[in-house]
Amino acid sequence: MFQLHPTLAKDTFLVGDLPLCTVRLMNDCQFPWLILVPRVSNIKEIYELCEADQIQFLRESSWVSGQMAKIFGADKMNIAALGNQVSQLHFHHVVRYQNDTKWPNPVWGHPAISYTPEVLQHMKQTLMMALRGHHEMPFDWKMSV
């Protein structure tokens, strides 16, 4: 049975579920930052997924990164699967701007700035509405509030 790693549960907020992945918002208001986690037990690496799940994971990751780039007007999308601190397979999708506070350096290793309740609610609503309303979405987006 799938269980989200405790660190991911502590550091993120549920946005919704795709056919394979749960979609989580990183609690760092410096960047629009989603994390996709395949709902498959005991997986650390993408090669451990069956071939169909590998393809679905990449489809979902590509679709989410494209939507985020459009929604937030990204200069660059950073997509990463590090796993050094949390071994459970997950992809980070971080919107970057040439004028953000960390550009051109990585976002890793800097203190996060937590969302205020009001900004968090607005961010979750923005993501839910934008992703739900897209007419080319190839699957049902199940929103969670």
C-alpha positions as MATLAB code, in Angstrom:
seq = 'MFQLHPTLAKDTFLVGDLPLCTVRLMNDCQFPWLILVPRVSNIKEIYELCEADQIQFLRESSWVSGQMAKIFGADKMNIAALGNQVSQLHFHHVVRYQNDTKWPNPVWGHPAISYTPEVLQHMKQTLMMALRGHHEMPFDWKMSV';
ca = [
       0.000    0.000    0.000;
       1.314    3.447   -0.972;
       2.413    5.762    1.830;
       3.813    9.251    1.340;
       7.223    9.747    2.932;
       6.816   11.688    6.223;
       9.134   14.501    5.080;
       7.097   15.049    1.912;
       3.906   14.998    3.963;
       5.348   17.583    6.377;
       6.827   19.912    3.721;
       4.008   19.907    1.150;
       0.264   20.387    0.696;
      -1.983   18.136   -1.371;
      -3.214   19.771   -4.573;
      -4.745   16.764   -6.337;
      -4.200   13.365   -7.893;
      -3.385   12.363  -11.444;
      -3.851    8.781  -12.628;
      -0.418    7.749  -11.312;
       0.864   10.591   -9.155;
      -0.208   12.623   -6.201;
       0.505   16.316   -6.784;
       1.820   18.332   -3.834;
       2.647   22.010   -3.383;
       5.989   22.672   -1.677;
       5.592   24.949    1.339;
       7.958   27.618    0.005;
       6.338   30.803   -1.238;
       9.531   31.933   -3.005;
       8.718   29.743   -6.020;
       5.716   28.034   -7.580;
       6.883   24.487   -6.779;
       4.979   21.248   -7.278;
       6.118   17.741   -6.445;
       4.806   14.656   -8.240;
       4.985   11.364   -6.354;
       3.907    8.129   -8.055;
       1.433    6.284   -5.835;
       3.467    3.068   -6.015;
       4.907    1.449   -2.898;
       8.626    1.117   -2.222;
       9.916    2.900   -5.331;
      13.119    4.928   -5.206;
      14.088    5.145   -8.881;
      12.144    5.607  -12.094;
      13.580    2.376  -13.525;
      11.829    0.479  -10.716;
       8.446    1.417  -12.169;
       6.938   -0.888  -14.746;
       7.278    0.390  -18.319;
       3.683    1.640  -18.494;
       4.109    3.571  -15.219;
       7.421    5.030  -16.430;
       5.658    6.405  -19.499;
       2.705    7.682  -17.457;
       5.030    9.345  -14.923;
       6.873   11.181  -17.681;
       3.574   12.170  -19.356;
       2.237   13.582  -16.090;
       5.521   15.352  -15.322;
       5.694   16.895  -18.790;
       2.066   17.990  -18.675;
       2.385   19.542  -15.203;
       5.605   21.374  -16.069;
       4.023   22.753  -19.245;
       0.957   23.941  -17.350;
       3.077   25.574  -14.652;
       5.222   27.344  -17.253;
       2.067   28.765  -18.874;
       0.224   29.607  -15.638;
       3.172   31.359  -13.995;
       5.017   32.685  -17.061;
       8.223   30.797  -16.248;
      11.546   31.830  -17.710;
      12.706   28.261  -17.002;
      11.241   25.121  -15.468;
      13.569   23.209  -13.156;
      12.625   19.522  -13.037;
      14.617   17.332  -10.674;
      14.620   13.988   -8.890;
      17.387   14.108   -6.302;
      16.327   11.723   -3.562;
      19.335   12.334   -1.327;
      17.222   13.269    1.690;
      13.930   11.620    0.699;
      14.525    8.392   -1.173;
      10.880    7.916   -2.265;
      10.660    8.624   -6.000;
       9.411   12.165   -6.610;
       9.972   14.878   -9.203;
      10.277   18.533   -8.256;
       8.766   21.057  -10.726;
      10.021   24.540   -9.877;
       9.119   27.701  -11.783;
      12.175   29.919  -12.160;
      12.513   33.544  -13.196;
      15.693   35.341  -14.185;
      14.923   37.884  -11.455;
      14.094   35.422   -8.638;
      16.108   35.622   -5.423;
      18.185   32.514   -6.155;
      18.756   32.922   -9.939;
      20.832   31.467  -11.514;
      21.695   29.180   -8.607;
      19.688   26.113   -7.538;
      16.816   26.435   -5.071;
      18.236   23.641   -2.896;
      19.946   24.348    0.404;
      18.211   27.650    1.141;
      15.686   28.145    3.924;
      12.084   27.850    2.769;
       9.656   30.673    3.438;
       6.315   29.151    4.431;
       3.062   30.277    2.883;
       0.735   32.365    4.994;
      -2.721   30.746    5.234;
      -4.219   33.361    2.885;
      -1.511   33.060    0.226;
      -1.569   29.264    0.506;
      -5.308   29.163   -0.120;
      -4.939   31.491   -3.121;
      -2.055   29.425   -4.536;
      -3.939   26.139   -4.163;
      -7.047   27.649   -5.786;
      -4.967   29.092   -8.625;
      -3.334   25.719   -9.304;
      -6.586   23.780   -9.019;
      -8.553   26.095  -11.288;
      -5.841   26.477  -13.883;
      -5.101   22.776  -14.089;
      -8.756   21.711  -13.927;
      -9.866   24.177  -16.587;
      -7.338   23.367  -19.244;
      -9.138   22.063  -22.323;
      -6.283   19.818  -23.507;
      -5.951   17.912  -20.248;
      -5.559   14.214  -21.180;
      -7.015   12.833  -17.935;
      -9.340   13.643  -15.034;
      -7.805   15.955  -12.453;
      -9.237   15.070   -9.044;
      -8.996   18.160   -6.862;
      -8.519   18.101   -3.124;
      -9.214   21.049   -0.864;
];
